[in-house]
mmCIF file of C-alpha atoms and ligand atoms in Angstrom:
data_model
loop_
_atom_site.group_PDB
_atom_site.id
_atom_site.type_symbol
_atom_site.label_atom_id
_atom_site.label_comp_id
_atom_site.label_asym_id
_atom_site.label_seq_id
_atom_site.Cartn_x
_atom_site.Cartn_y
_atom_site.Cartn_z
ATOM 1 C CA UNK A 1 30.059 11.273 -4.247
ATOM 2 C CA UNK A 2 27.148 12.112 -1.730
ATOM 3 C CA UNK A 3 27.283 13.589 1.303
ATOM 4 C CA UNK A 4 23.736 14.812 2.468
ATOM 5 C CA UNK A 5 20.954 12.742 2.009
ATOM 6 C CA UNK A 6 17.067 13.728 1.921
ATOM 7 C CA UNK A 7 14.120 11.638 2.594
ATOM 8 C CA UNK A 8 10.309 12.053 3.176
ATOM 9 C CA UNK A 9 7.036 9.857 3.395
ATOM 10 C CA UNK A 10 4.593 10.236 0.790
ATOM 11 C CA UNK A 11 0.895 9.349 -0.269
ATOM 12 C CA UNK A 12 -1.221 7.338 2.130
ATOM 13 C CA UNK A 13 1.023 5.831 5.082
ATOM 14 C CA UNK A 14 2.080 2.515 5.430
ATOM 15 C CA UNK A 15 3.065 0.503 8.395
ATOM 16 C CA UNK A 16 6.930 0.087 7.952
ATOM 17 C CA UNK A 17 7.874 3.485 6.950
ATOM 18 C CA UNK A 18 9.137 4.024 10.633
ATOM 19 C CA UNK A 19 11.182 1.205 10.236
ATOM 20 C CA UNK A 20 12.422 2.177 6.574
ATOM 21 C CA UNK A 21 13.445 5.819 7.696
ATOM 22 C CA UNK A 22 15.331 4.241 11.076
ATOM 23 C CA UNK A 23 17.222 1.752 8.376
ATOM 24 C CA UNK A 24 17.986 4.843 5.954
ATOM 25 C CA UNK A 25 18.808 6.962 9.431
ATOM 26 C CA UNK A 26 21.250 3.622 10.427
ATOM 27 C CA UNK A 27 23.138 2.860 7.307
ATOM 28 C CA UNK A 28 23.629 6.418 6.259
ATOM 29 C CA UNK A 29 24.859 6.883 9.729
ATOM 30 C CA UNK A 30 27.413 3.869 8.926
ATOM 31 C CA UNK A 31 28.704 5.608 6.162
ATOM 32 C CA UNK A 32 29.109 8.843 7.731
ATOM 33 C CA UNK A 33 26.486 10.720 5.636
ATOM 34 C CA UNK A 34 23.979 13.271 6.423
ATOM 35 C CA UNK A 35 20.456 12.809 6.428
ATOM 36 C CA UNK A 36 17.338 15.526 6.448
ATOM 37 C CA UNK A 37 13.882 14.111 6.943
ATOM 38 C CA UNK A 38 11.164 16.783 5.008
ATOM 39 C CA UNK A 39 7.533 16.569 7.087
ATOM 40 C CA UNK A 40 4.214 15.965 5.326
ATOM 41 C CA UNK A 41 5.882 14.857 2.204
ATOM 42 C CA UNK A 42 6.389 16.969 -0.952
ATOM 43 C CA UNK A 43 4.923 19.960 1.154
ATOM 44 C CA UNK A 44 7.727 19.648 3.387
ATOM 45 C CA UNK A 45 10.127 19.665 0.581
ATOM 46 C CA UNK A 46 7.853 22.754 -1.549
ATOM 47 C CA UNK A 47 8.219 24.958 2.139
ATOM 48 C CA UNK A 48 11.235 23.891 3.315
ATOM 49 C CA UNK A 49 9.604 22.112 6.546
ATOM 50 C CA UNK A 50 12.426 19.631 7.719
ATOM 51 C CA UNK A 51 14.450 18.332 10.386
ATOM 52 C CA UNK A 52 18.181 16.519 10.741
ATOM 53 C CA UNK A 53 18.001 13.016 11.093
ATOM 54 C CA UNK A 54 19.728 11.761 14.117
ATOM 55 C CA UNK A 55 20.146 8.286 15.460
ATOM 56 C CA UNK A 56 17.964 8.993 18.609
ATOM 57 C CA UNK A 57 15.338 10.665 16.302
ATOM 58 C CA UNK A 58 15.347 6.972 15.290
ATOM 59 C CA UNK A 59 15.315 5.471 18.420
ATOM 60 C CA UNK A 60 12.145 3.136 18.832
ATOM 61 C CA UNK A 61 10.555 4.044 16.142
ATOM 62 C CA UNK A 62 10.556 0.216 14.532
ATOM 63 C CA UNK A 63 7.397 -0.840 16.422
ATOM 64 C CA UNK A 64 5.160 1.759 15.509
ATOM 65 C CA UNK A 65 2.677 2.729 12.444
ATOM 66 C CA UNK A 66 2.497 5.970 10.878
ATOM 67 C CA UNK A 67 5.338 7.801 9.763
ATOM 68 C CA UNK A 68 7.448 10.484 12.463
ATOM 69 C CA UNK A 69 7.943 12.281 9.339
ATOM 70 C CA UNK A 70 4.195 12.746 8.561
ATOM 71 C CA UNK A 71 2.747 12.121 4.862
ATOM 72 C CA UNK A 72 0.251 13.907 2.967
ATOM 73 C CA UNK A 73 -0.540 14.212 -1.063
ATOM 74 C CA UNK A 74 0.662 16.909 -2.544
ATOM 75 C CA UNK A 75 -1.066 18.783 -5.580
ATOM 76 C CA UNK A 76 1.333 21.785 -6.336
ATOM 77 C CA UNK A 77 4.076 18.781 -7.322
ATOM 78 C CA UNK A 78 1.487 18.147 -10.216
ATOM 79 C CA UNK A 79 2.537 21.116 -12.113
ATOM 80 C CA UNK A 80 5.547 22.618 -13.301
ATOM 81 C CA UNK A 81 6.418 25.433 -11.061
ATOM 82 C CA UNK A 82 5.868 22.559 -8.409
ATOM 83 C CA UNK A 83 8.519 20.510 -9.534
ATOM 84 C CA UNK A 84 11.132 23.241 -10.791
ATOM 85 C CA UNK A 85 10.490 24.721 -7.126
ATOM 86 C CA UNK A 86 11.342 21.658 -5.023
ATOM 87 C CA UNK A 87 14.365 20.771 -7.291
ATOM 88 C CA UNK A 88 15.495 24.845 -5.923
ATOM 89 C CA UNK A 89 14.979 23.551 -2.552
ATOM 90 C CA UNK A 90 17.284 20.396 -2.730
ATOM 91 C CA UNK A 91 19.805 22.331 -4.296
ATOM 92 C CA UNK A 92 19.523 24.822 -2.049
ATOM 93 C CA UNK A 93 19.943 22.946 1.250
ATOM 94 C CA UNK A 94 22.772 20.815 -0.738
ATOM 95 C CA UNK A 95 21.519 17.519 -1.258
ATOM 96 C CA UNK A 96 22.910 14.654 -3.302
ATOM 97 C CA UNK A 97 20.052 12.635 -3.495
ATOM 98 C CA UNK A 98 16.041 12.083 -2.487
ATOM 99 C CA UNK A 99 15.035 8.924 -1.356
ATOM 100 C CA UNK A 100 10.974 8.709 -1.444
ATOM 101 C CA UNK A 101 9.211 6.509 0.582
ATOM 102 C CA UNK A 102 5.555 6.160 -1.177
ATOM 103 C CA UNK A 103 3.317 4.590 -3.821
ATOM 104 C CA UNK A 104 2.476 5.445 -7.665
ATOM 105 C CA UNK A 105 1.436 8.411 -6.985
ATOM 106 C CA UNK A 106 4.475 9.882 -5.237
ATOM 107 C CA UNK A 107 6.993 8.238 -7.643
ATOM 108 C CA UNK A 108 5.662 10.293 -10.188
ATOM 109 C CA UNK A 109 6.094 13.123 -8.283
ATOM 110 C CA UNK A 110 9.774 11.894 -8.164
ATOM 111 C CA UNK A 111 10.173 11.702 -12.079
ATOM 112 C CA UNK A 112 8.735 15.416 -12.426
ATOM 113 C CA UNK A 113 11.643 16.955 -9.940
ATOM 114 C CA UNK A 114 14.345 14.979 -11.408
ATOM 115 C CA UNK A 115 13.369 16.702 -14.861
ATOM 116 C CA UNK A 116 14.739 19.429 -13.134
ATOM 117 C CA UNK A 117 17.390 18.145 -10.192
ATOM 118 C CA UNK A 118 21.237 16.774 -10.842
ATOM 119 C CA UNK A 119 20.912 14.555 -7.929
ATOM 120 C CA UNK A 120 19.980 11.187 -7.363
ATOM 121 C CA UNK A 121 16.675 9.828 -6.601
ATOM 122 C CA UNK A 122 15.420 6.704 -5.677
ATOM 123 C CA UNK A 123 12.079 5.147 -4.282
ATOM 124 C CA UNK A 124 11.508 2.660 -2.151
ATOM 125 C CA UNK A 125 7.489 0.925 -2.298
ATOM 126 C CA UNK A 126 5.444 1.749 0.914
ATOM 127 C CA UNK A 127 1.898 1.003 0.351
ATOM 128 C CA UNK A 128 -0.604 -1.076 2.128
ATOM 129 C CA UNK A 129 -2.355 -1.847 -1.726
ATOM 130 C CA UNK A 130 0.703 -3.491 -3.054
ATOM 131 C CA UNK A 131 0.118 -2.431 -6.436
ATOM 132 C CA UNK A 132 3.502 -1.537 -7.592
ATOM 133 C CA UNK A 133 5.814 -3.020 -10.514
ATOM 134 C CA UNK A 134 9.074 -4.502 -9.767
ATOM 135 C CA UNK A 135 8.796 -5.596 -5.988
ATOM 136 C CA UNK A 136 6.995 -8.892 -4.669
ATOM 137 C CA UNK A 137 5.843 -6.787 -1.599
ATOM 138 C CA UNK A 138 5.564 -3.517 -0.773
ATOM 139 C CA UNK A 139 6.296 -2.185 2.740
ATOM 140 C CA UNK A 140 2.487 -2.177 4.368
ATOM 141 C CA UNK A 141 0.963 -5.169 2.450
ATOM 142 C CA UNK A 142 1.565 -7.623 5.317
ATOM 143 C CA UNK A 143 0.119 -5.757 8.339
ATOM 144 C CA UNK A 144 -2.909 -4.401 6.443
ATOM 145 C CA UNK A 145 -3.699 -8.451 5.550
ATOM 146 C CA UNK A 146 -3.309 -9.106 9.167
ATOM 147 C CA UNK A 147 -5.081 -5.957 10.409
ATOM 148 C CA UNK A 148 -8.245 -6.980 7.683
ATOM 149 C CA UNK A 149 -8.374 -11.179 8.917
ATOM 150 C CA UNK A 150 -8.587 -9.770 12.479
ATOM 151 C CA UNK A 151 -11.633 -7.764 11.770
ATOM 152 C CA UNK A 152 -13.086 -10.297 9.365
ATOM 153 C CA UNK A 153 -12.906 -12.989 11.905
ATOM 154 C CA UNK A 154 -14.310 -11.123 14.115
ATOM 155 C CA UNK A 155 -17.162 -10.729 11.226
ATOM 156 C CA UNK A 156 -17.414 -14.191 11.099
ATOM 157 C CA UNK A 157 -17.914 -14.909 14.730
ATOM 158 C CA UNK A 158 -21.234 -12.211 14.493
ATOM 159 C CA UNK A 159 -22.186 -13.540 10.960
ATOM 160 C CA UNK A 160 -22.032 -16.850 12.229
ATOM 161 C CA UNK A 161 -24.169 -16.327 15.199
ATOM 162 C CA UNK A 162 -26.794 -14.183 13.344
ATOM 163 C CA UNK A 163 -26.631 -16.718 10.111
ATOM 164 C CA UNK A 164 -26.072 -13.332 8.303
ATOM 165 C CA UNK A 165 -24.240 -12.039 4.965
ATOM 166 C CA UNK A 166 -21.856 -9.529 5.719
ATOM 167 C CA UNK A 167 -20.242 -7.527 2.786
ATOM 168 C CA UNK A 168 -16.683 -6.463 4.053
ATOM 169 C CA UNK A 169 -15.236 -3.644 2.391
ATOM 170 C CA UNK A 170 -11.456 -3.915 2.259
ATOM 171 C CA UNK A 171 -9.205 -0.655 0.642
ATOM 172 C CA UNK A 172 -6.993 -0.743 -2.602
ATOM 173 C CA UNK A 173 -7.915 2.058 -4.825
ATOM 174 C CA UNK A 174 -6.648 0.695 -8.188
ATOM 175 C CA UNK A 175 -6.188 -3.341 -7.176
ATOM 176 C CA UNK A 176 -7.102 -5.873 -5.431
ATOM 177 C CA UNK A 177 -4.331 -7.458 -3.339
ATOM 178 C CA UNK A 178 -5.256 -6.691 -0.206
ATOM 179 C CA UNK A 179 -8.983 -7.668 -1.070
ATOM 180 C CA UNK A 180 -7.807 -11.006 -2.828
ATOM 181 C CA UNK A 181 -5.511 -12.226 0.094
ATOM 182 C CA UNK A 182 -7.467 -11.255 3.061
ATOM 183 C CA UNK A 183 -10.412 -12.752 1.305
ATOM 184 C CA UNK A 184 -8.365 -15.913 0.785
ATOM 185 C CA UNK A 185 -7.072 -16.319 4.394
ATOM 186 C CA UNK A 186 -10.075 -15.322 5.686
ATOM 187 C CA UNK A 187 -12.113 -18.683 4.214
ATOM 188 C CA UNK A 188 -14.724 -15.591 2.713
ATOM 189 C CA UNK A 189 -17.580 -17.408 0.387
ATOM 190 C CA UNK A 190 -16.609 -14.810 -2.766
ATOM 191 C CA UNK A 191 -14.473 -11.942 -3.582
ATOM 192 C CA UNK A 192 -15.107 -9.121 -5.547
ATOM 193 C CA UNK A 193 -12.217 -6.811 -6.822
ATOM 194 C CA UNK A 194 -11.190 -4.944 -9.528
ATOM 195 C CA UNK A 195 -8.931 -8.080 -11.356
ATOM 196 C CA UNK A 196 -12.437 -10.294 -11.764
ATOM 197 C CA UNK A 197 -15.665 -9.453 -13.142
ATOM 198 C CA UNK A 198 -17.088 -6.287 -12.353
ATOM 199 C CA UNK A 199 -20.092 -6.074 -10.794
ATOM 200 C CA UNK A 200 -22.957 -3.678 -11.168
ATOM 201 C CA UNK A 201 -27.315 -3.660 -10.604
ATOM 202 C CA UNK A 202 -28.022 -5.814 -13.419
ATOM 203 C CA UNK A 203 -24.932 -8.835 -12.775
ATOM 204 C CA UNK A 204 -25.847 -9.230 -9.113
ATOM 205 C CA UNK A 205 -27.347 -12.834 -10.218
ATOM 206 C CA UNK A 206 -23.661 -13.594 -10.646
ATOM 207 C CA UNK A 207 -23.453 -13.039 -6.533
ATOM 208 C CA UNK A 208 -27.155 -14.616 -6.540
ATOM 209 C CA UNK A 209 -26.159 -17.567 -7.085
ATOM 210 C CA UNK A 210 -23.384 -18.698 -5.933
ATOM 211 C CA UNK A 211 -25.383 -17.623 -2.424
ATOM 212 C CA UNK A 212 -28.253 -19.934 -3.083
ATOM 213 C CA UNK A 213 -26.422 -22.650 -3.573
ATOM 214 C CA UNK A 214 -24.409 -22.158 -0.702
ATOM 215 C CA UNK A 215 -27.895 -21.780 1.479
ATOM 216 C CA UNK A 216 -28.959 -25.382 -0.534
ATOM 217 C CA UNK A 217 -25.858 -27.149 0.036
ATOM 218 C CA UNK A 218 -25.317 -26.096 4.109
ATOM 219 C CA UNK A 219 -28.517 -24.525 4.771
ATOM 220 C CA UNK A 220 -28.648 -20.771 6.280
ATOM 221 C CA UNK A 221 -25.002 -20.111 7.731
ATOM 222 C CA UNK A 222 -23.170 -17.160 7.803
ATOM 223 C CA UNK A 223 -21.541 -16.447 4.414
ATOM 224 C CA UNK A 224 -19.167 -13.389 3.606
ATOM 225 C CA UNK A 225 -17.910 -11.236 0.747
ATOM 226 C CA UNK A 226 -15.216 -9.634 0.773
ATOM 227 C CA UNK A 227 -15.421 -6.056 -1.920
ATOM 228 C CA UNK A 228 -12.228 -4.296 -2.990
ATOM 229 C CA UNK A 229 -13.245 -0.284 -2.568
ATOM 230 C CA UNK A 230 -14.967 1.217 -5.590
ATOM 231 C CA UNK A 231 -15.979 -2.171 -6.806
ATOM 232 C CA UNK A 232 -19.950 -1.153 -7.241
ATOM 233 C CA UNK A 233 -21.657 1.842 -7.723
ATOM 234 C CA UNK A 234 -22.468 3.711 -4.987
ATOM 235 C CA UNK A 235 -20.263 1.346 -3.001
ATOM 236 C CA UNK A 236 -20.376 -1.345 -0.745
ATOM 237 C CA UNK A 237 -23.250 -0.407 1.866
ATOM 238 C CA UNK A 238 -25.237 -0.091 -1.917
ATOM 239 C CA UNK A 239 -24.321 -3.360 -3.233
ATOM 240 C CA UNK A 240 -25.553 -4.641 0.260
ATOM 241 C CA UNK A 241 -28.750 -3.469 -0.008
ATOM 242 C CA UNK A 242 -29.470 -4.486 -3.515
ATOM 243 C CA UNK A 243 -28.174 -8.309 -2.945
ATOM 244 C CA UNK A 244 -30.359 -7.466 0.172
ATOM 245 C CA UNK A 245 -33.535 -6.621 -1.941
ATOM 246 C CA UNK A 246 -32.165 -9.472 -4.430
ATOM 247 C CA UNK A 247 -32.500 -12.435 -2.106
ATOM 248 C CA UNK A 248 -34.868 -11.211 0.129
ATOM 249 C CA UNK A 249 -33.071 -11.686 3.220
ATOM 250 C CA UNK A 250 -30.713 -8.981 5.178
ATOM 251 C CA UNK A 251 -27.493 -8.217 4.113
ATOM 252 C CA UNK A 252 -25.034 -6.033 6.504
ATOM 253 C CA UNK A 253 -21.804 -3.799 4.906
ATOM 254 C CA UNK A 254 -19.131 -3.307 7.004
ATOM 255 C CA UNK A 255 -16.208 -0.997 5.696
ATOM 256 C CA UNK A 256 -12.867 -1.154 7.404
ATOM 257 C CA UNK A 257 -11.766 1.700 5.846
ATOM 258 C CA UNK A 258 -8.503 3.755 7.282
ATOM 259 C CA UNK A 259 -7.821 1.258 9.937
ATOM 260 C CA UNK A 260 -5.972 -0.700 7.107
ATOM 261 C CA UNK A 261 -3.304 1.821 7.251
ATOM 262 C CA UNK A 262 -2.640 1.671 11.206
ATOM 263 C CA UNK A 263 -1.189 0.142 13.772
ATOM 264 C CA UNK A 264 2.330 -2.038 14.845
ATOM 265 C CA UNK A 265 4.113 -3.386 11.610
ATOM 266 C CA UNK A 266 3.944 -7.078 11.380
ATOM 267 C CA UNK A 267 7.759 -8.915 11.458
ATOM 268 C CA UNK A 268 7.631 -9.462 7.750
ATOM 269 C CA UNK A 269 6.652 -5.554 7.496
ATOM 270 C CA UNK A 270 9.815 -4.700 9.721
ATOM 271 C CA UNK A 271 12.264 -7.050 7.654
ATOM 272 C CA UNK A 272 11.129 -5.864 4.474
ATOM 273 C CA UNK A 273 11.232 -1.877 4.940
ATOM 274 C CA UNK A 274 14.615 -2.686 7.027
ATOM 275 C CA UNK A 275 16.433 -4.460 4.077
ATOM 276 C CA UNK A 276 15.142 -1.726 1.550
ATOM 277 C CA UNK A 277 15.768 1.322 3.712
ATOM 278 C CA UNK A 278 19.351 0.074 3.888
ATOM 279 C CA UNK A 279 19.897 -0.964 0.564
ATOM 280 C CA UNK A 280 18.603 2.217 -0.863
ATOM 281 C CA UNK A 281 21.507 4.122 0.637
ATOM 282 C CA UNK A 282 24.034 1.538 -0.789
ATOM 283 C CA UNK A 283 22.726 2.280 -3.811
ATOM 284 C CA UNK A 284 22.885 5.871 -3.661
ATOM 285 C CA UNK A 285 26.588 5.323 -2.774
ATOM 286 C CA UNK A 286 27.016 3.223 -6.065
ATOM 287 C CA UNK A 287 25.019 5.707 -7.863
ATOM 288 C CA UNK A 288 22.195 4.325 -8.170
ATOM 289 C CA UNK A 289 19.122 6.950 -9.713
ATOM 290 C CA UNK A 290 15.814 7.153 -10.946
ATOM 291 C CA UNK A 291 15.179 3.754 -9.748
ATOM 292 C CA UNK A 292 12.968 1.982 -6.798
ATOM 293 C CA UNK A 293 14.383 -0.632 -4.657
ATOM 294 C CA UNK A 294 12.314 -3.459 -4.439
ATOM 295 C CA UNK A 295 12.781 -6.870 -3.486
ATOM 296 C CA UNK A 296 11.863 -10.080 -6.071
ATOM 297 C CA UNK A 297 12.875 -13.327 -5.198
ATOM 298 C CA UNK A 298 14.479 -12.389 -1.750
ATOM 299 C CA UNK A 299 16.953 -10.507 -3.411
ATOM 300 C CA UNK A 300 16.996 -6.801 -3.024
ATOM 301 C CA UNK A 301 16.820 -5.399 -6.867
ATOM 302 C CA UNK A 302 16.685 -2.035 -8.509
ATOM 303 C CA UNK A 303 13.916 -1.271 -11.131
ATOM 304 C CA UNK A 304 13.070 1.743 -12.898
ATOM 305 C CA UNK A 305 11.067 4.060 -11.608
ATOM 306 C CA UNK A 306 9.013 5.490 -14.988
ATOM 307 C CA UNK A 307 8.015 1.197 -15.106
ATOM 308 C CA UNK A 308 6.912 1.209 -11.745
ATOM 309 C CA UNK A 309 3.441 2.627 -12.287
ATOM 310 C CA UNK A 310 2.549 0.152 -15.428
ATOM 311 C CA UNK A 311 0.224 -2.112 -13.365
ATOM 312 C CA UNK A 312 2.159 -5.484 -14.718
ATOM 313 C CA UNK A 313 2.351 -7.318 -11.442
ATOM 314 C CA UNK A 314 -0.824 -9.880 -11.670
ATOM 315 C CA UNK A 315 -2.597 -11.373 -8.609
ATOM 316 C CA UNK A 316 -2.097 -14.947 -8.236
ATOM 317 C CA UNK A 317 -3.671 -16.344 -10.752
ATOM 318 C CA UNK A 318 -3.854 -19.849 -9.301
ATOM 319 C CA UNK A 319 -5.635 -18.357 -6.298
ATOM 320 C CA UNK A 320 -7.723 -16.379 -8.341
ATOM 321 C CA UNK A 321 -8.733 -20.249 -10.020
ATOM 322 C CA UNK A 322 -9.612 -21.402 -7.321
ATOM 323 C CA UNK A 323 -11.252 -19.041 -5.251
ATOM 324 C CA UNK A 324 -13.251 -18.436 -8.690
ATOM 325 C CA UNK A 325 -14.063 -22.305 -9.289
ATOM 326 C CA UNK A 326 -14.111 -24.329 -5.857
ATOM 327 C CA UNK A 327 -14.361 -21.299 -2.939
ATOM 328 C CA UNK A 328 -17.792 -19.962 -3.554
ATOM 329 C CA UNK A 329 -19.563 -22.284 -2.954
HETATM 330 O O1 LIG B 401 -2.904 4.125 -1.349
HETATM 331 C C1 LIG B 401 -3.234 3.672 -0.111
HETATM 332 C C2 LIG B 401 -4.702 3.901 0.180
HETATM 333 O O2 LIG B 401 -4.927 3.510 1.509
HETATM 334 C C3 LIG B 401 -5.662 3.201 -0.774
HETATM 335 O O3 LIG B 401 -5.834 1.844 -0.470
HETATM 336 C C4 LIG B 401 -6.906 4.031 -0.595
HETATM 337 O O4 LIG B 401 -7.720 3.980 -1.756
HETATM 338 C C5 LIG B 401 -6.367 5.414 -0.406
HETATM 339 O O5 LIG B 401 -5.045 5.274 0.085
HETATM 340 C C6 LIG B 401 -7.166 6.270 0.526
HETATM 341 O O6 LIG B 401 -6.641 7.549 0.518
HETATM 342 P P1 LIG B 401 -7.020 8.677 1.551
HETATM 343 O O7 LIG B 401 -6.276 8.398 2.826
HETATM 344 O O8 LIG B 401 -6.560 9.934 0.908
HETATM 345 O O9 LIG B 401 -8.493 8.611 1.766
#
């Protein structure tokens, strides 16, 4: 049976976790548990940095980015002494269970404590890059897509009036979900991210020409690419000025960068963290452990945390078709 319930934020924010912690804070609440919020993730848990979790802490929180409970990566988890020391600390302070809000990185984090913890933990996905097994979304996803089309369009408006190419570099450090489906709703001319061709100095005639016979086919016009991070040595503001040297006409690199990560969750962003804050405490309650809530199928699942990390989930491959064969040019 649990009584006392921890929970922290973890790895680079997302907007959501506000309203995932307010749905934990809510249900647990229902059920008469207790719950303890750790700041700055793991290192909250490692010093014993935390706060009770009351239903006014949660209070308005829904609307806003960031996390009240602060995130931050945490490299002292990565070795032993790490782990055996924050499994002391939830003992200590008489926990039942850890629910971790966070991506890859902090799920493994998870797996090393509960080599050494009696407790339950779960996960729950919140990640802007929506590169995690076992969910269709991940809390985040949405509003960074929204967050990226409102600066591309904006992109376009200045690329248009110019008759520019503008690279647009959009985050996801190991995929390219965000880069894919921004790119797609934003009408960009190609996309470059890690799940198609790599690119590097000597396969920039693969961007050549695609360009060209854009320019042939409309004549100059605004025409954008949108690059997942660490697509091209030296990054994006390089690749510019090589396709710059390339075609022989001016190429501008804009990275968006950290303002991904920010500002008000979009509805579906809400929902989502709302339905898997709550049903992550129902599953502690039927003893659910080691696992991450997700949701496939609208239907709020549990899948094992050690899979979570094995980078199954593909990218639409029919968009990937046709961006590939019919968008570019
Ligand atoms: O994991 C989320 C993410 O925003 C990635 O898309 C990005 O590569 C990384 O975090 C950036 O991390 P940091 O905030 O440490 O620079």
């Amino acid at each position: 049976m649990i009584r006392r319930i921890g929970i922290l934020t973890s790895g680079g924010d997302a907007p959501g976790m506000n309203a995932c912690i307010r749905a934990i804070v809510l249900t647990a609440s229902a059920y008469n548990l207790e719950v303890i919020g750790f700041h700055h993730g793991f290192n909250g848990l490692l010093e014993e940095d935390y706060q009770t979790l009351l239903l006014h802490h949660v209070q308005d929180i829904i609307q806003r980015g960031g996390t009240i409970l602060k995130s931050a990566r945490c490299k002292a988890l990565k070795t032993k002494e790490g782990a055996v020391q924050a499994a002391k600390v939830l003992q200590k302070l008489h926990l039942d269970a850890l629910i971790i809000i966070g991506g890859d990185g902090s799920f493994k984090g998870a797996l090393a404590i509960a080599e050494h913890y009696q407790g339950q933990i779960l996960g729950v996905p919140g990640t802007i890059d929506n590169d995690i097994d076992g969910t269709d979304y991940t809390i985040g996803f949405a509003t960074a897509i929204d967050t990226a089309l409102d600066a591309i369009d904006k992109i376009r408006d200045t690329a248009d009036a110019f008759e520019r190419i503008f690279l647009v570099e959009l985050m996801g450090r190991h995929s390219g979900y965000i880069t894919l489906s921004a790119g797609i709703a934003a009408g960009a001319e190609q996309i470059i991210c890690p799940e198609f061709a790599t690119v590097n100095k000597n396969q920039l005639s693969a961007l050549v020409g695609p360009i060209q016979n854009a320019q042939l086919l409309r004549g100059k016009s605004s025409y954008i690419i949108v690059v997942a991070e660490n697509s091209y040595p030296g990054g994006t503001t390089a690749l510019a000025d090589d396709l710059a040297a390339e075609l022989g006409t001016e190429c501008r690199a804009c990275i968006l960068g950290h303002m991904q990560r920010g500002g008000r969750p979009v509805g579906a962003d809400r929902i989502l963290a709302t339905k898997l804050g709550a049903f992550a405490v129902e599953q502690l309650k039927n003893g659910a452990n080691l696992m991450m809530v997700g949701e496939v199928n609208q239907q709020a699942t549990l899948f094992p945390l050690e899979k979570t990390c094995e980078r199954n989930k593909k990218i639409d491959p029919y968009l990937v078709r046709w961006q590939q064969r019919i968008a570019r040019d």
